[in-house]
Coordinates of C-alpha atoms in Angstrom, one line a residue:
X152 CA -0.7 -19.2 24.5
X153 CA -4.2 -19.7 25.9
X154 CA -4.8 -16.2 26.4
X155 CA -4.4 -15.4 23.3
X156 CA -6.8 -17.9 21.9
X157 CA -9.4 -16.6 24.2
X158 CA -8.7 -13.1 22.4
X159 CA -8.7 -14.5 18.9
X160 CA -12.3 -16.6 19.6
X161 CA -13.6 -13.3 21.1
X162 CA -12.5 -11.1 17.8
X163 CA -14.0 -14.0 15.5
X164 CA -17.2 -13.8 17.3
X165 CA -17.6 -9.6 17.2
X166 CA -19.9 -8.0 15.7
X167 CA -17.9 -5.7 12.8
X168 CA -18.1 -2.0 14.6
X169 CA -17.4 -4.1 18.3
X170 CA -14.6 -5.1 17.4
X171 CA -12.4 -2.1 19.6
X172 CA -14.9 -3.1 22.7
X173 CA -14.1 -7.0 22.2
X174 CA -10.5 -6.8 22.2
X175 CA -10.8 -4.3 24.9
X176 CA -12.9 -6.2 27.4
X177 CA -10.7 -9.0 26.6
X178 CA -7.2 -7.5 27.0
X179 CA -8.5 -6.4 30.2
X180 CA -10.0 -10.0 31.2
X181 CA -6.3 -11.7 30.3
X182 CA -4.2 -9.1 30.6
X183 CA -5.4 -7.0 33.4
X184 CA -5.0 -3.6 30.9
X185 CA -6.4 -0.3 32.0
X186 CA -7.6 1.1 28.4
X187 CA -7.0 0.5 25.3
X188 CA -6.8 2.5 22.0
X189 CA -7.2 1.8 18.6
X190 CA -5.8 4.4 16.2
X191 CA -5.1 4.4 12.7
X192 CA -2.9 5.4 9.4
X193 CA -4.7 7.8 7.3
X194 CA -4.6 8.3 3.2
X195 CA -1.8 10.6 3.7
X196 CA 0.2 8.2 6.3
X197 CA 0.6 11.3 8.1
X198 CA -0.8 10.9 10.9
X199 CA -2.8 7.9 13.4
X200 CA -6.3 8.7 13.5
X201 CA -8.5 6.8 16.7
X202 CA -11.4 4.4 16.1
X203 CA -13.4 5.7 19.8
X204 CA -14.2 9.0 18.4
X205 CA -16.1 9.9 15.5
X206 CA -14.3 11.2 12.1
X207 CA -13.5 14.0 11.5
X208 CA -13.3 14.9 15.1
X209 CA -10.3 14.8 17.1
X210 CA -6.9 15.2 16.0
X211 CA -4.5 12.4 15.2
X212 CA -1.3 11.4 16.8
X213 CA 1.6 12.0 14.2
X214 CA 3.4 9.0 12.8
X215 CA 6.4 11.0 12.4
X216 CA 8.0 11.3 16.1
X217 CA 5.5 10.1 18.3
X218 CA 5.5 6.8 20.2
X219 CA 2.7 5.0 18.1
X220 CA 4.7 6.0 14.6
X221 CA 7.7 4.7 16.5
X222 CA 6.2 1.8 16.9
X223 CA 4.2 1.8 13.0
X224 CA 7.6 3.5 11.3
X225 CA 9.6 -0.1 13.1
X226 CA 6.4 -2.5 12.8
X227 CA 7.3 -3.6 16.5
X228 CA 6.0 -2.8 19.9
X229 CA 7.3 0.0 22.1
X230 CA 6.7 0.5 26.0
X231 CA 6.4 3.3 27.4
X232 CA 7.5 3.2 30.8
X233 CA 7.9 6.2 33.1
X234 CA 9.6 6.4 36.0
X235 CA 7.9 6.5 39.3
X236 CA 4.2 5.4 37.3
X237 CA 2.4 3.0 37.8
X238 CA 1.8 2.1 34.4
X239 CA 3.3 0.9 31.1
X240 CA 1.7 2.0 27.6
X241 CA 2.4 -1.2 25.2
X242 CA 2.1 0.3 22.0
X243 CA 1.8 -2.2 19.0
X244 CA 1.4 -2.2 15.3
X245 CA -1.6 -3.6 14.5
X246 CA -0.8 -5.2 10.6
X247 CA -2.4 -7.7 8.4
X248 CA -0.4 -9.4 5.6
X249 CA 2.3 -7.3 5.5
X250 CA -0.1 -3.5 5.4
X251 CA 0.5 -1.8 7.9
X252 CA -3.2 -0.8 9.4
X253 CA -2.6 1.5 12.3
X254 CA -1.2 0.8 16.5
X255 CA -3.1 -0.2 19.0
X256 CA -1.7 0.9 22.8
X257 CA -2.8 -0.9 25.7
X258 CA -2.6 1.2 29.3
X259 CA -1.6 -1.7 31.8
X260 CA 0.1 -2.4 35.6
X261 CA 3.3 -2.4 35.9
X262 CA 2.6 -5.3 37.7
X263 CA 1.4 -7.2 35.1
X264 CA 4.4 -6.6 31.9
X265 CA 7.0 -8.2 31.2
X266 CA 8.8 -8.8 28.0
X267 CA 7.2 -11.9 28.0
X268 CA 3.0 -10.7 26.8
X269 CA 4.6 -9.0 23.6
X270 CA 4.8 -12.2 21.6
X271 CA 1.4 -12.3 22.4
X272 CA 0.1 -8.9 22.6
X273 CA 1.9 -8.8 19.4
X274 CA -0.4 -12.0 18.2
X275 CA -3.4 -10.2 19.4
X276 CA -2.8 -7.4 16.8
X277 CA -2.2 -9.9 13.7
X278 CA -5.6 -11.5 14.8
X279 CA -7.6 -7.5 15.3
X280 CA -5.9 -5.8 11.7
X281 CA -7.3 -9.4 9.6
X282 CA -10.3 -8.8 11.4
X283 CA -10.5 -5.4 10.3
X284 CA -10.0 -6.3 7.4
X285 CA -13.2 -9.3 7.2
X286 CA -15.6 -6.2 9.5
X287 CA -14.6 -3.0 6.4
X288 CA -17.4 -5.1 3.7
X289 CA -19.7 -4.4 6.5
X290 CA -19.7 -1.6 8.2
X291 CA -17.6 2.4 7.6
X292 CA -16.0 2.7 10.9
X293 CA -12.7 2.2 9.6
X294 CA -12.9 4.0 6.8
X295 CA -14.6 6.9 8.7
X296 CA -11.4 6.6 11.1
X297 CA -8.8 6.5 8.4
X298 CA -9.7 10.0 7.0
X299 CA -7.7 13.1 8.7
X300 CA -10.4 14.9 6.5
X301 CA -12.9 14.6 3.4
X302 CA -12.2 13.2 0.6
X303 CA -13.1 14.0 -2.8
X304 CA -15.3 11.5 -4.7
X305 CA -13.0 10.6 -7.4
X306 CA -10.9 10.4 -4.4
X307 CA -13.1 7.9 -2.4
X308 CA -13.8 5.9 -5.4
X309 CA -10.0 5.2 -6.0
X310 CA -9.2 4.0 -2.4
X311 CA -12.1 1.8 -3.0
X312 CA -10.2 0.0 -6.3
X313 CA -6.3 -0.8 -3.9
X314 CA -6.0 -4.2 -3.0
X315 CA -4.2 -2.5 0.1
X316 CA -0.5 -0.3 0.7
X317 CA 1.4 -3.3 1.3
X318 CA 1.8 -7.0 0.8
X319 CA 4.5 -9.7 1.5
X320 CA 5.3 -13.2 0.8
X321 CA 8.3 -14.9 1.6
X322 CA 9.5 -13.9 -2.0
X323 CA 9.1 -10.5 -2.2
X324 CA 7.6 -7.9 -0.2
X325 CA 6.0 -4.4 -2.2
X326 CA 4.6 -1.2 -0.5
X327 CA 2.9 1.7 -2.6
X328 CA 0.8 5.1 -2.0
X329 CA -0.6 7.8 -4.3
X330 CA -0.5 12.2 -3.9
X331 CA -2.4 13.9 -2.9
X332 CA -4.3 11.5 -0.7
X333 CA -8.1 13.0 -0.5
X334 CA -8.2 14.5 -3.7
X335 CA -6.6 11.3 -6.0
X336 CA -8.5 11.5 -9.9
X337 CA -6.5 8.9 -11.9
X338 CA -3.0 7.3 -10.9
X339 CA -3.9 3.4 -9.4
X340 CA -2.4 0.8 -8.9
X341 CA -3.5 -3.0 -8.7
X342 CA -1.7 -6.6 -7.4
X343 CA -2.9 -10.7 -7.1
X344 CA -0.8 -13.1 -6.1
X345 CA -1.1 -16.6 -6.8
X346 CA 0.9 -19.5 -5.6
X347 CA 3.6 -19.4 -8.6
X348 CA 3.1 -15.2 -10.2
X349 CA 2.5 -11.9 -9.0
X350 CA 0.5 -10.2 -10.6
X351 CA 1.3 -6.0 -10.2
X352 CA -1.1 -3.7 -12.9
X353 CA 0.2 0.7 -12.6
X354 CA -1.9 3.2 -13.9
X355 CA -2.3 6.1 -14.8
X356 CA -5.5 7.3 -16.2
X357 CA -5.9 10.9 -18.2
X358 CA -8.1 13.3 -16.7
X359 CA -9.3 15.0 -13.9
X360 CA -12.0 14.1 -11.2
X361 CA -14.8 12.0 -11.8
X362 CA -14.4 11.4 -15.4
X363 CA -10.7 10.4 -14.5
X364 CA -11.9 8.4 -12.1
X365 CA -14.4 6.3 -14.1
X366 CA -11.6 5.3 -16.4
X367 CA -9.8 3.9 -14.2
X368 CA -12.4 2.2 -12.4
X369 CA -13.3 0.9 -15.7
X370 CA -9.9 -0.1 -16.9
X371 CA -8.3 -1.8 -13.9
X372 CA -11.8 -4.2 -13.7
X373 CA -10.9 -4.9 -17.3
X374 CA -7.7 -5.4 -15.9
X375 CA -8.8 -7.9 -13.3
X376 CA -11.9 -9.6 -15.3
X377 CA -9.6 -10.4 -17.9
X378 CA -6.8 -11.8 -15.1
X379 CA -9.3 -14.1 -13.8
X380 CA -10.3 -15.3 -17.0
X381 CA -7.0 -16.8 -17.2
X382 CA -5.3 -15.1 -19.7
X383 CA -1.7 -14.1 -20.9
X384 CA -0.7 -10.8 -19.6
X385 CA -0.7 -9.4 -23.4
X386 CA -4.5 -10.1 -24.1
X387 CA -4.9 -8.8 -21.3
X388 CA -3.9 -5.7 -22.2
X389 CA -5.8 -6.6 -25.2
X390 CA -9.0 -7.3 -24.0
X391 CA -9.1 -4.2 -21.7
X392 CA -8.1 -1.9 -24.4
X393 CA -10.8 -2.8 -26.3
X394 CA -12.9 -2.4 -23.2
X395 CA -12.3 1.5 -22.7
X396 CA -12.1 1.6 -26.4
X397 CA -15.3 0.5 -26.7
X398 CA -16.9 3.1 -24.7
X399 CA -14.5 6.2 -25.4
X400 CA -14.5 5.7 -28.5
X401 CA -10.4 7.0 -28.9
X402 CA -11.5 10.2 -27.0
X403 CA -10.2 8.7 -23.8
X404 CA -7.4 6.6 -22.6
X405 CA -5.4 5.1 -20.0
X406 CA -1.1 4.1 -19.8
X407 CA -0.5 1.2 -18.0
X408 CA 2.6 -0.5 -17.2
X409 CA 2.2 -4.7 -16.6
X410 CA 4.0 -6.8 -14.7
X411 CA 4.1 -10.5 -14.0
X412 CA 6.9 -12.5 -11.7
X413 CA 7.2 -16.0 -12.0
X414 CA 8.2 -16.6 -7.9
X415 CA 9.8 -19.6 -8.5
X416 CA 12.5 -17.9 -11.0
X417 CA 12.3 -15.1 -10.8
X418 CA 11.0 -14.7 -14.1
X419 CA 9.0 -11.3 -15.3
X420 CA 7.0 -10.1 -18.3
X421 CA 5.6 -6.9 -18.8
X422 CA 3.7 -5.2 -21.0
X423 CA 4.8 -1.3 -20.9
X424 CA 1.3 0.4 -22.8
X425 CA 2.1 3.9 -21.7
X426 CA 3.6 6.2 -19.1
X427 CA 4.6 4.3 -15.6
X428 CA 7.7 3.6 -15.0
X429 CA 10.5 1.8 -13.7
X430 CA 13.0 1.7 -12.1
X431 CA 15.5 -0.7 -10.6
X432 CA 18.3 -0.6 -7.5
X433 CA 21.4 -3.8 -7.8
X434 CA 23.5 -3.0 -5.0
X435 CA 25.0 0.2 -5.1
X436 CA 23.7 1.6 -9.0
X437 CA 20.6 2.7 -9.5
X438 CA 19.1 2.3 -13.5
X439 CA 16.0 2.8 -15.1
X440 CA 14.4 -0.5 -16.8
X441 CA 13.4 0.4 -20.3
X442 CA 11.0 -1.4 -22.6
X443 CA 9.4 -0.9 -26.1
X444 CA 6.7 1.8 -25.7
X445 CA 3.2 0.3 -26.6
X446 CA 0.1 1.9 -27.7
X447 CA -1.7 2.5 -24.3
X448 CA -5.1 1.0 -23.3
X449 CA -8.3 2.8 -25.4
X450 CA -6.6 4.4 -28.1
X451 CA -6.7 2.7 -31.3
X452 CA -9.2 0.0 -31.4
X453 CA -7.7 -4.1 -31.6
X454 CA -4.3 -2.5 -30.6
X455 CA -2.0 -5.9 -30.3
X456 CA 0.2 -6.4 -27.1
X457 CA 3.8 -8.3 -27.4
X458 CA 5.1 -9.2 -23.6
X459 CA 8.9 -8.5 -22.5
X460 CA 11.0 -10.2 -20.6
X461 CA 13.2 -9.9 -17.8
X462 CA 14.7 -10.8 -14.7
X463 CA 14.9 -9.6 -11.0
X464 CA 17.3 -11.3 -8.6
X465 CA 17.1 -11.9 -5.2
X466 CA 18.8 -8.6 -3.3
X467 CA 16.5 -5.9 -6.2
X468 CA 14.3 -3.3 -5.3
X469 CA 12.3 -2.3 -7.8
X470 CA 10.7 1.4 -7.9
X471 CA 7.3 2.7 -10.1
X472 CA 6.1 5.5 -10.0
X473 CA 3.6 7.8 -12.2
X474 CA 4.4 10.7 -14.7
X475 CA 3.4 13.2 -12.1
X476 CA 6.7 12.1 -10.2
X477 CA 8.8 11.8 -12.5
X478 CA 8.1 14.3 -14.7
X479 CA 7.7 17.1 -11.8
X480 CA 10.5 20.0 -12.5
X481 CA 12.2 21.7 -10.1
X482 CA 12.5 25.2 -9.5
X483 CA 15.2 25.4 -11.8
X484 CA 12.8 23.2 -14.9
X485 CA 14.7 19.8 -14.6
X486 CA 13.1 17.4 -14.9
X487 CA 12.7 15.0 -10.7
X488 CA 13.3 11.9 -13.0
X489 CA 16.0 12.1 -14.7
X490 CA 18.7 12.0 -11.5
X491 CA 16.8 13.1 -8.2
X492 CA 14.7 10.4 -8.2
X493 CA 17.8 7.5 -8.0
X494 CA 19.4 9.8 -5.9
X495 CA 15.9 9.9 -3.1
X496 CA 15.7 6.3 -4.3
X497 CA 19.4 5.1 -3.0
X498 CA 18.9 7.4 0.4
X499 CA 16.0 4.9 0.9
X500 CA 18.0 2.0 0.2
X501 CA 18.0 1.2 4.3
X502 CA 14.2 1.7 4.3
X503 CA 11.6 -1.5 4.3
X504 CA 9.8 -1.1 1.3
X505 CA 6.6 0.1 2.9
X506 CA 8.1 3.7 3.9
X507 CA 9.4 3.6 0.6
X508 CA 7.0 5.6 -1.8
X509 CA 6.5 7.9 1.5
X510 CA 9.5 8.7 1.6
X511 CA 10.0 9.5 -1.9
X512 CA 7.1 11.7 -2.0
X513 CA 7.8 13.7 0.3
X514 CA 11.4 14.3 -1.5
X515 CA 9.4 15.2 -4.6
X516 CA 8.0 17.3 -1.8
X517 CA 10.6 19.3 -1.9
X518 CA 12.4 19.5 -4.8
X519 CA 9.1 21.0 -6.4
X520 CA 9.2 23.8 -4.1
X521 CA 6.6 26.1 -3.9
X522 CA 5.0 24.8 -6.8
X523 CA 1.9 22.8 -6.0
X524 CA 1.5 19.8 -7.6
X525 CA -1.2 19.6 -10.4
X526 CA -0.7 15.6 -11.6
X527 CA -1.3 12.4 -9.2
X528 CA 2.1 11.0 -7.8
X529 CA 2.4 7.0 -7.3
X530 CA 5.2 5.6 -6.4
X531 CA 5.4 1.7 -6.4
X532 CA 8.7 0.1 -4.4
X533 CA 9.4 -3.9 -4.3
X534 CA 11.8 -5.8 -2.9
X535 CA 11.6 -8.9 -4.4
X536 CA 13.9 -11.9 -2.5
X537 CA 13.3 -14.5 -4.0
X538 CA 11.9 -18.1 -3.1
X539 CA 13.2 -19.5 -0.4
X540 CA 15.5 -22.8 -1.6
X541 CA 15.4 -22.1 -5.3
X542 CA 17.8 -22.8 -7.6
X543 CA 19.8 -19.4 -9.5
X544 CA 18.9 -20.1 -12.9

């Protein structure tokens, strides 16, 4: 492991915009690499975009069907070894805390490669992923690399609000995605995890363009401020409601689903303040989990909110979607949320939660046919494992 320690130290000391140069030099020295390429997943999760070329200057590699995409999707190394070739190409996922970021491709002489180097290289990629997260604060390089086309200003604001695309802990794993990725404006999600709790927020803001993005920005930051003040889930909703009403006086409001998971017991508090909806897959059964409907945030002054409770069990899969998903109509006029969403969730039961949102949104696109998407579409999927060693209630 001495070699990986050398690479890690080099990455930690690197300038934010030089991570690829530093990891390339280190892999050449420690593993004899001939070439190193870094590609990051684009905002639409369609392609892997090169970090080494100018933004929007080169075609990305498809996530579906390419060797790099295979490593990205499986979250495991994929080795390409062509007959009679003097080199081997190792494609390795770059991931941080469950958030799939991209793929590092290392071309190296065949005589320098054996399977024993894969765990070491995977360790290097984990270190690279964490350093990219840190470097994102100080450079636009990695954000630019992620875009296959230009983002609208509203979409830029929304993506900057997001905590990431996925998160994994021993107790759970979750993934989320938004469409249209380059032109979203009102839907959003947020999460925060402590030693004891996971808090999830899914928002569905009204309006379009910059106005919707500004409304959602206010709501998310009001909820974060209330959460970080240590208030209860119901009070978080109430304080955010006051903030939105104070700004818009009821002319604009935000639908929110707030969930707070107890990581030790699986007990969940929920505040349903609008349109995001929750489905649960337990064994082979998919069912909508309904709550008492409460007013969206900012509709009226001094609204009082109440938390409800339910419990998740190890093996449960939860799916949350905005109305841009379940209210989409087929050519025959049937709403997607009536039956098709349950079928899509059942069909994707073998996929990890990081891949379920994109799979559902692809199914949604096929369902609506030629009808253009006229609203944001958000899907969040959570697999509940339960705390290891915890006694079932």
